[in-house]
Amino acid sequence: MEKVYHFNQSAEKLIEKILDDDVAMINHMILNQGEALPQHDSNSNVYMIIVRGAVTAQLGENPAKRYEHGNILNIPGKIKMNISNADAEQAEFFVIKAPSPRLYQSSHD
């Protein structure tokens, strides 16, 4: 009936895809101090759930803002984003993209 998805813990930078179907894509990420994701445009509606530490997000041309654990950041599609960890504590977060980027792209082309 149910499906169980596993995610890892790591002392090192980690980017792992947990789920990729038409309804949603779920990624799990861990960044240490000074680490960042490559700058990119959001390719769907993004929900970033911060579960440990804090992330700094610079979206579009807006100034960068810091978001602590316990926050869910919603980023609309087609927004330039820079995500990093400036803090000493490890940042851990889940990224949910709904719908899947392949469906989002086909409906917004």
mmCIF file of N, CA and C in Angstrom:
data_model
loop_
_atom_site.group_PDB
_atom_site.id
_atom_site.type_symbol
_atom_site.label_atom_id
_atom_site.label_comp_id
_atom_site.label_asym_id
_atom_site.label_seq_id
_atom_site.Cartn_x
_atom_site.Cartn_y
_atom_site.Cartn_z
ATOM 1 N N MET A 1 0.813 -1.189 0.000
ATOM 2 C CA MET A 1 0.000 0.000 0.000
ATOM 3 C C MET A 1 0.864 1.263 0.000
ATOM 4 N N GLU A 2 1.591 1.468 1.107
ATOM 5 C CA GLU A 2 2.416 2.661 1.202
ATOM 6 C C GLU A 2 3.781 2.416 0.568
ATOM 7 N N LYS A 3 4.433 3.519 0.258
ATOM 8 C CA LYS A 3 5.815 3.478 -0.212
ATOM 9 C C LYS A 3 6.651 4.219 0.810
ATOM 10 N N VAL A 4 7.832 3.732 1.055
ATOM 11 C CA VAL A 4 8.745 4.377 1.989
ATOM 12 C C VAL A 4 9.967 4.839 1.204
ATOM 13 N N TYR A 5 10.334 6.085 1.397
ATOM 14 C CA TYR A 5 11.496 6.658 0.732
ATOM 15 C C TYR A 5 12.551 6.960 1.772
ATOM 16 N N HIS A 6 13.788 6.640 1.474
ATOM 17 C CA HIS A 6 14.897 6.823 2.395
ATOM 18 C C HIS A 6 15.701 8.059 2.009
ATOM 19 N N PHE A 7 16.209 8.771 3.021
ATOM 20 C CA PHE A 7 17.181 9.837 2.765
ATOM 21 C C PHE A 7 18.344 9.652 3.726
ATOM 22 N N ASN A 8 19.495 10.175 3.344
ATOM 23 C CA ASN A 8 20.741 9.953 4.074
ATOM 24 C C ASN A 8 21.100 11.123 4.975
ATOM 25 N N GLN A 9 22.000 10.860 5.910
ATOM 26 C CA GLN A 9 22.640 11.891 6.720
ATOM 27 C C GLN A 9 24.108 11.910 6.319
ATOM 28 N N SER A 10 24.744 13.064 6.428
ATOM 29 C CA SER A 10 26.130 13.165 5.979
ATOM 30 C C SER A 10 26.816 14.335 6.661
ATOM 31 N N ALA A 11 28.100 14.189 6.901
ATOM 32 C CA ALA A 11 28.919 15.308 7.371
ATOM 33 C C ALA A 11 29.397 16.149 6.190
ATOM 34 N N GLU A 12 29.276 15.601 4.981
ATOM 35 C CA GLU A 12 29.705 16.278 3.757
ATOM 36 C C GLU A 12 28.494 16.848 3.014
ATOM 37 N N LYS A 13 28.767 17.706 2.044
ATOM 38 C CA LYS A 13 27.705 18.223 1.185
ATOM 39 C C LYS A 13 26.960 17.059 0.553
ATOM 40 N N LEU A 14 25.643 17.157 0.505
ATOM 41 C CA LEU A 14 24.817 16.070 -0.020
ATOM 42 C C LEU A 14 23.664 16.658 -0.823
ATOM 43 N N ILE A 15 23.470 16.142 -2.017
ATOM 44 C CA ILE A 15 22.313 16.494 -2.846
ATOM 45 C C ILE A 15 21.789 15.178 -3.392
ATOM 46 N N GLU A 16 20.587 14.797 -2.960
ATOM 47 C CA GLU A 16 20.040 13.520 -3.405
ATOM 48 C C GLU A 16 18.577 13.672 -3.802
ATOM 49 N N LYS A 17 18.235 13.005 -4.909
ATOM 50 C CA LYS A 17 16.852 12.974 -5.375
ATOM 51 C C LYS A 17 16.167 11.812 -4.668
ATOM 52 N N ILE A 18 15.071 12.105 -3.988
ATOM 53 C CA ILE A 18 14.337 11.084 -3.248
ATOM 54 C C ILE A 18 13.165 10.557 -4.066
ATOM 55 N N LEU A 19 12.470 11.445 -4.745
ATOM 56 C CA LEU A 19 11.263 11.079 -5.483
ATOM 57 C C LEU A 19 11.205 11.895 -6.765
ATOM 58 N N ASP A 20 10.831 11.248 -7.850
ATOM 59 C CA ASP A 20 10.660 11.963 -9.114
ATOM 60 C C ASP A 20 9.502 11.327 -9.856
ATOM 61 N N ASP A 21 8.305 11.876 -9.644
ATOM 62 C CA ASP A 21 7.153 11.432 -10.429
ATOM 63 C C ASP A 21 6.396 12.659 -10.921
ATOM 64 N N ASP A 22 5.287 12.461 -11.613
ATOM 65 C CA ASP A 22 4.593 13.591 -12.224
ATOM 66 C C ASP A 22 3.980 14.552 -11.208
ATOM 67 N N VAL A 23 3.598 14.045 -10.051
ATOM 68 C CA VAL A 23 2.952 14.886 -9.044
ATOM 69 C C VAL A 23 3.959 15.826 -8.397
ATOM 70 N N ALA A 24 5.132 15.297 -8.079
ATOM 71 C CA ALA A 24 6.136 16.106 -7.381
ATOM 72 C C ALA A 24 7.520 15.495 -7.526
ATOM 73 N N MET A 25 8.507 16.332 -7.291
ATOM 74 C CA MET A 25 9.896 15.898 -7.170
ATOM 75 C C MET A 25 10.347 16.327 -5.777
ATOM 76 N N ILE A 26 11.039 15.432 -5.060
ATOM 77 C CA ILE A 26 11.547 15.760 -3.734
ATOM 78 C C ILE A 26 13.048 15.502 -3.710
ATOM 79 N N ASN A 27 13.796 16.543 -3.333
ATOM 80 C CA ASN A 27 15.243 16.439 -3.165
ATOM 81 C C ASN A 27 15.589 16.720 -1.710
ATOM 82 N N HIS A 28 16.658 16.112 -1.239
ATOM 83 C CA HIS A 28 17.170 16.324 0.114
ATOM 84 C C HIS A 28 18.582 16.878 -0.024
ATOM 85 N N MET A 29 18.884 17.940 0.742
ATOM 86 C CA MET A 29 20.184 18.589 0.588
ATOM 87 C C MET A 29 20.778 18.951 1.933
ATOM 88 N N ILE A 30 22.099 18.843 2.004
ATOM 89 C CA ILE A 30 22.866 19.254 3.176
ATOM 90 C C ILE A 30 24.019 20.117 2.678
ATOM 91 N N LEU A 31 24.155 21.312 3.273
ATOM 92 C CA LEU A 31 25.249 22.222 2.932
ATOM 93 C C LEU A 31 25.994 22.598 4.195
ATOM 94 N N ASN A 32 27.317 22.563 4.145
ATOM 95 C CA ASN A 32 28.150 23.043 5.237
ATOM 96 C C ASN A 32 28.466 24.513 5.013
ATOM 97 N N GLN A 33 29.059 25.150 6.007
ATOM 98 C CA GLN A 33 29.371 26.571 5.924
ATOM 99 C C GLN A 33 30.174 26.875 4.659
ATOM 100 N N GLY A 34 29.730 27.898 3.918
ATOM 101 C CA GLY A 34 30.420 28.336 2.707
ATOM 102 C C GLY A 34 30.025 27.577 1.452
ATOM 103 N N GLU A 35 29.222 26.532 1.590
ATOM 104 C CA GLU A 35 28.806 25.763 0.415
ATOM 105 C C GLU A 35 27.515 26.343 -0.167
ATOM 106 N N ALA A 36 27.312 26.092 -1.464
ATOM 107 C CA ALA A 36 26.155 26.645 -2.159
ATOM 108 C C ALA A 36 25.720 25.699 -3.267
ATOM 109 N N LEU A 37 24.501 25.890 -3.699
ATOM 110 C CA LEU A 37 24.017 25.218 -4.898
ATOM 111 C C LEU A 37 24.409 26.081 -6.094
ATOM 112 N N PRO A 38 24.573 25.494 -7.271
ATOM 113 C CA PRO A 38 24.840 26.329 -8.447
ATOM 114 C C PRO A 38 23.662 27.286 -8.695
ATOM 115 N N GLN A 39 23.965 28.511 -9.095
ATOM 116 C CA GLN A 39 22.896 29.455 -9.443
ATOM 117 C C GLN A 39 22.074 28.857 -10.571
ATOM 118 N N HIS A 40 20.749 28.944 -10.458
ATOM 119 C CA HIS A 40 19.878 28.405 -11.493
ATOM 120 C C HIS A 40 18.498 29.048 -11.389
ATOM 121 N N ASP A 41 17.694 28.879 -12.421
ATOM 122 C CA ASP A 41 16.305 29.327 -12.400
ATOM 123 C C ASP A 41 15.441 28.198 -11.869
ATOM 124 N N SER A 42 14.479 28.532 -11.018
ATOM 125 C CA SER A 42 13.558 27.510 -10.520
ATOM 126 C C SER A 42 12.788 26.962 -11.720
ATOM 127 N N ASN A 43 12.619 25.648 -11.751
ATOM 128 C CA ASN A 43 11.990 25.011 -12.907
ATOM 129 C C ASN A 43 10.614 24.428 -12.582
ATOM 130 N N SER A 44 10.026 24.884 -11.474
ATOM 131 C CA SER A 44 8.677 24.516 -11.060
ATOM 132 C C SER A 44 8.338 25.398 -9.867
ATOM 133 N N ASN A 45 7.191 25.157 -9.248
ATOM 134 C CA ASN A 45 6.887 25.791 -7.966
ATOM 135 C C ASN A 45 7.718 25.058 -6.922
ATOM 136 N N VAL A 46 8.517 25.796 -6.166
ATOM 137 C CA VAL A 46 9.459 25.194 -5.228
ATOM 138 C C VAL A 46 9.023 25.493 -3.794
ATOM 139 N N TYR A 47 9.073 24.456 -2.963
ATOM 140 C CA TYR A 47 8.820 24.589 -1.535
ATOM 141 C C TYR A 47 10.057 24.054 -0.828
ATOM 142 N N MET A 48 10.800 24.931 -0.162
ATOM 143 C CA MET A 48 12.029 24.553 0.513
ATOM 144 C C MET A 48 11.741 24.472 2.009
ATOM 145 N N ILE A 49 11.844 23.266 2.557
ATOM 146 C CA ILE A 49 11.565 23.030 3.976
ATOM 147 C C ILE A 49 12.901 22.923 4.702
ATOM 148 N N ILE A 50 13.190 23.889 5.552
ATOM 149 C CA ILE A 50 14.470 23.926 6.257
ATOM 150 C C ILE A 50 14.290 23.215 7.597
ATOM 151 N N VAL A 51 15.012 22.095 7.756
ATOM 152 C CA VAL A 51 14.838 21.273 8.955
ATOM 153 C C VAL A 51 15.997 21.399 9.947
ATOM 154 N N ARG A 52 17.139 21.957 9.510
ATOM 155 C CA ARG A 52 18.271 22.140 10.417
ATOM 156 C C ARG A 52 19.123 23.288 9.917
ATOM 157 N N GLY A 53 19.592 24.118 10.838
ATOM 158 C CA GLY A 53 20.445 25.236 10.458
ATOM 159 C C GLY A 53 19.670 26.334 9.759
ATOM 160 N N ALA A 54 20.334 26.983 8.818
ATOM 161 C CA ALA A 54 19.722 28.088 8.073
ATOM 162 C C ALA A 54 20.308 28.135 6.667
ATOM 163 N N VAL A 55 19.516 28.631 5.737
ATOM 164 C CA VAL A 55 20.003 28.855 4.377
ATOM 165 C C VAL A 55 19.860 30.342 4.051
ATOM 166 N N THR A 56 20.713 30.799 3.169
ATOM 167 C CA THR A 56 20.607 32.152 2.636
ATOM 168 C C THR A 56 20.136 32.014 1.194
ATOM 169 N N ALA A 57 19.071 32.726 0.866
ATOM 170 C CA ALA A 57 18.494 32.660 -0.477
ATOM 171 C C ALA A 57 18.494 34.047 -1.092
ATOM 172 N N GLN A 58 19.069 34.152 -2.281
ATOM 173 C CA GLN A 58 19.007 35.378 -3.062
ATOM 174 C C GLN A 58 18.163 35.051 -4.278
ATOM 175 N N LEU A 59 16.991 35.685 -4.371
ATOM 176 C CA LEU A 59 16.005 35.362 -5.397
ATOM 177 C C LEU A 59 15.831 36.533 -6.351
ATOM 178 N N GLY A 60 15.957 36.260 -7.638
ATOM 179 C CA GLY A 60 15.843 37.325 -8.632
ATOM 180 C C GLY A 60 16.868 38.408 -8.347
ATOM 181 N N GLU A 61 16.438 39.653 -8.370
ATOM 182 C CA GLU A 61 17.322 40.788 -8.095
ATOM 183 C C GLU A 61 17.179 41.277 -6.660
ATOM 184 N N ASN A 62 16.432 40.560 -5.838
ATOM 185 C CA ASN A 62 16.218 40.956 -4.447
ATOM 186 C C ASN A 62 17.458 40.684 -3.608
ATOM 187 N N PRO A 63 17.612 41.430 -2.505
ATOM 188 C CA PRO A 63 18.738 41.154 -1.610
ATOM 189 C C PRO A 63 18.610 39.763 -0.983
ATOM 190 N N ALA A 64 19.729 39.177 -0.625
ATOM 191 C CA ALA A 64 19.732 37.859 0.011
ATOM 192 C C ALA A 64 19.078 37.946 1.388
ATOM 193 N N LYS A 65 18.361 36.873 1.755
ATOM 194 C CA LYS A 65 17.725 36.768 3.071
ATOM 195 C C LYS A 65 18.082 35.419 3.686
ATOM 196 N N ARG A 66 18.138 35.396 4.992
ATOM 197 C CA ARG A 66 18.466 34.187 5.748
ATOM 198 C C ARG A 66 17.170 33.567 6.283
ATOM 199 N N TYR A 67 17.024 32.248 6.117
ATOM 200 C CA TYR A 67 15.840 31.519 6.567
ATOM 201 C C TYR A 67 16.289 30.371 7.474
ATOM 202 N N GLU A 68 15.766 30.355 8.704
ATOM 203 C CA GLU A 68 16.172 29.361 9.693
ATOM 204 C C GLU A 68 15.299 28.120 9.642
ATOM 205 N N HIS A 69 15.784 27.056 10.324
ATOM 206 C CA HIS A 69 15.008 25.818 10.414
ATOM 207 C C HIS A 69 13.615 26.126 10.974
ATOM 208 N N GLY A 70 12.654 25.344 10.540
ATOM 209 C CA GLY A 70 11.271 25.583 10.926
ATOM 210 C C GLY A 70 10.515 26.447 9.932
ATOM 211 N N ASN A 71 11.185 26.904 8.887
ATOM 212 C CA ASN A 71 10.540 27.718 7.853
ATOM 213 C C ASN A 71 10.365 26.911 6.570
ATOM 214 N N ILE A 72 9.314 27.249 5.840
ATOM 215 C CA ILE A 72 9.093 26.714 4.498
ATOM 216 C C ILE A 72 9.090 27.909 3.559
ATOM 217 N N LEU A 73 10.023 27.906 2.635
ATOM 218 C CA LEU A 73 10.177 28.993 1.674
ATOM 219 C C LEU A 73 9.538 28.575 0.355
ATOM 220 N N ASN A 74 8.597 29.353 -0.149
ATOM 221 C CA ASN A 74 7.948 29.078 -1.435
ATOM 222 C C ASN A 74 8.559 29.992 -2.498
ATOM 223 N N ILE A 75 9.086 29.382 -3.560
ATOM 224 C CA ILE A 75 9.717 30.125 -4.655
ATOM 225 C C ILE A 75 8.946 29.792 -5.926
ATOM 226 N N PRO A 76 8.365 30.792 -6.586
ATOM 227 C CA PRO A 76 7.628 30.513 -7.825
ATOM 228 C C PRO A 76 8.566 30.063 -8.948
ATOM 229 N N GLY A 77 7.997 29.491 -9.978
ATOM 230 C CA GLY A 77 8.762 29.038 -11.125
ATOM 231 C C GLY A 77 9.411 30.179 -11.879
ATOM 232 N N LYS A 78 10.520 29.864 -12.545
ATOM 233 C CA LYS A 78 11.248 30.778 -13.426
ATOM 234 C C LYS A 78 11.854 31.976 -12.697
ATOM 235 N N ILE A 79 12.349 31.733 -11.469
ATOM 236 C CA ILE A 79 13.024 32.763 -10.678
ATOM 237 C C ILE A 79 14.492 32.373 -10.521
ATOM 238 N N LYS A 80 15.407 33.316 -10.809
ATOM 239 C CA LYS A 80 16.835 33.058 -10.596
ATOM 240 C C LYS A 80 17.068 32.917 -9.097
ATOM 241 N N MET A 81 17.787 31.840 -8.705
ATOM 242 C CA MET A 81 17.995 31.616 -7.280
ATOM 243 C C MET A 81 19.431 31.221 -6.972
ATOM 244 N N ASN A 82 19.909 31.757 -5.851
ATOM 245 C CA ASN A 82 21.206 31.411 -5.277
ATOM 246 C C ASN A 82 20.933 30.953 -3.848
ATOM 247 N N ILE A 83 21.266 29.704 -3.540
ATOM 248 C CA ILE A 83 21.025 29.129 -2.222
ATOM 249 C C ILE A 83 22.373 28.737 -1.622
ATOM 250 N N SER A 84 22.631 29.181 -0.370
ATOM 251 C CA SER A 84 23.913 28.898 0.264
ATOM 252 C C SER A 84 23.744 28.772 1.775
ATOM 253 N N ASN A 85 24.826 28.345 2.429
ATOM 254 C CA ASN A 85 24.877 28.289 3.884
ATOM 255 C C ASN A 85 26.041 29.157 4.340
ATOM 256 N N ALA A 86 25.743 30.248 5.010
ATOM 257 C CA ALA A 86 26.775 31.149 5.515
ATOM 258 C C ALA A 86 27.094 30.881 6.982
ATOM 259 N N ASP A 87 26.336 30.008 7.635
ATOM 260 C CA ASP A 87 26.467 29.759 9.069
ATOM 261 C C ASP A 87 27.404 28.591 9.366
ATOM 262 N N ALA A 88 27.901 28.529 10.599
ATOM 263 C CA ALA A 88 28.769 27.432 11.024
ATOM 264 C C ALA A 88 27.991 26.119 11.120
ATOM 265 N N GLU A 89 26.707 26.194 11.503
ATOM 266 C CA GLU A 89 25.900 24.979 11.623
ATOM 267 C C GLU A 89 25.524 24.450 10.241
ATOM 268 N N GLN A 90 25.550 23.154 10.100
ATOM 269 C CA GLN A 90 25.155 22.516 8.849
ATOM 270 C C GLN A 90 23.686 22.858 8.533
ATOM 271 N N ALA A 91 23.402 23.134 7.276
ATOM 272 C CA ALA A 91 22.029 23.394 6.827
ATOM 273 C C ALA A 91 21.494 22.144 6.150
ATOM 274 N N GLU A 92 20.303 21.736 6.554
ATOM 275 C CA GLU A 92 19.650 20.576 5.939
ATOM 276 C C GLU A 92 18.252 20.996 5.533
ATOM 277 N N PHE A 93 17.871 20.649 4.297
ATOM 278 C CA PHE A 93 16.555 21.051 3.817
ATOM 279 C C PHE A 93 16.072 20.093 2.738
ATOM 280 N N PHE A 94 14.761 20.097 2.568
ATOM 281 C CA PHE A 94 14.110 19.329 1.516
ATOM 282 C C PHE A 94 13.556 20.316 0.512
ATOM 283 N N VAL A 95 13.654 19.974 -0.761
ATOM 284 C CA VAL A 95 13.107 20.799 -1.836
ATOM 285 C C VAL A 95 12.020 19.987 -2.529
ATOM 286 N N ILE A 96 10.811 20.511 -2.464
ATOM 287 C CA ILE A 96 9.672 19.871 -3.128
ATOM 288 C C ILE A 96 9.304 20.732 -4.322
ATOM 289 N N LYS A 97 9.270 20.107 -5.489
ATOM 290 C CA LYS A 97 8.877 20.795 -6.717
ATOM 291 C C LYS A 97 7.556 20.195 -7.165
ATOM 292 N N ALA A 98 6.533 21.046 -7.252
ATOM 293 C CA ALA A 98 5.207 20.563 -7.635
ATOM 294 C C ALA A 98 4.599 21.518 -8.649
ATOM 295 N N PRO A 99 4.194 21.016 -9.795
ATOM 296 C CA PRO A 99 4.329 19.632 -10.240
ATOM 297 C C PRO A 99 5.788 19.327 -10.598
ATOM 298 N N SER A 100 6.020 18.116 -11.054
ATOM 299 C CA SER A 100 7.343 17.745 -11.535
ATOM 300 C C SER A 100 7.809 18.779 -12.559
ATOM 301 N N PRO A 101 9.107 19.115 -12.565
ATOM 302 C CA PRO A 101 9.596 20.088 -13.545
ATOM 303 C C PRO A 101 9.243 19.741 -14.994
ATOM 304 N N ARG A 102 9.205 18.466 -15.350
ATOM 305 C CA ARG A 102 8.869 18.124 -16.743
ATOM 306 C C ARG A 102 7.427 18.509 -17.083
ATOM 307 N N LEU A 103 6.505 18.388 -16.125
ATOM 308 C CA LEU A 103 5.122 18.824 -16.375
ATOM 309 C C LEU A 103 4.999 20.337 -16.312
ATOM 310 N N TYR A 104 5.721 20.968 -15.378
ATOM 311 C CA TYR A 104 5.688 22.421 -15.261
ATOM 312 C C TYR A 104 6.204 23.070 -16.534
ATOM 313 N N GLN A 105 7.320 22.578 -17.053
ATOM 314 C CA GLN A 105 7.920 23.146 -18.257
ATOM 315 C C GLN A 105 6.970 23.042 -19.443
ATOM 316 N N SER A 106 6.352 21.879 -19.622
ATOM 317 C CA SER A 106 5.466 21.699 -20.774
ATOM 318 C C SER A 106 4.224 22.576 -20.690
ATOM 319 N N SER A 107 3.799 22.932 -19.471
ATOM 320 C CA SER A 107 2.605 23.769 -19.332
ATOM 321 C C SER A 107 2.946 25.266 -19.345
ATOM 322 N N HIS A 108 4.247 25.623 -19.299
ATOM 323 C CA HIS A 108 4.653 27.027 -19.286
ATOM 324 C C HIS A 108 5.525 27.416 -20.476
ATOM 325 N N ASP A 109 5.578 26.568 -21.486
ATOM 326 C CA ASP A 109 6.357 26.896 -22.685
ATOM 327 C C ASP A 109 5.541 27.682 -23.681
#
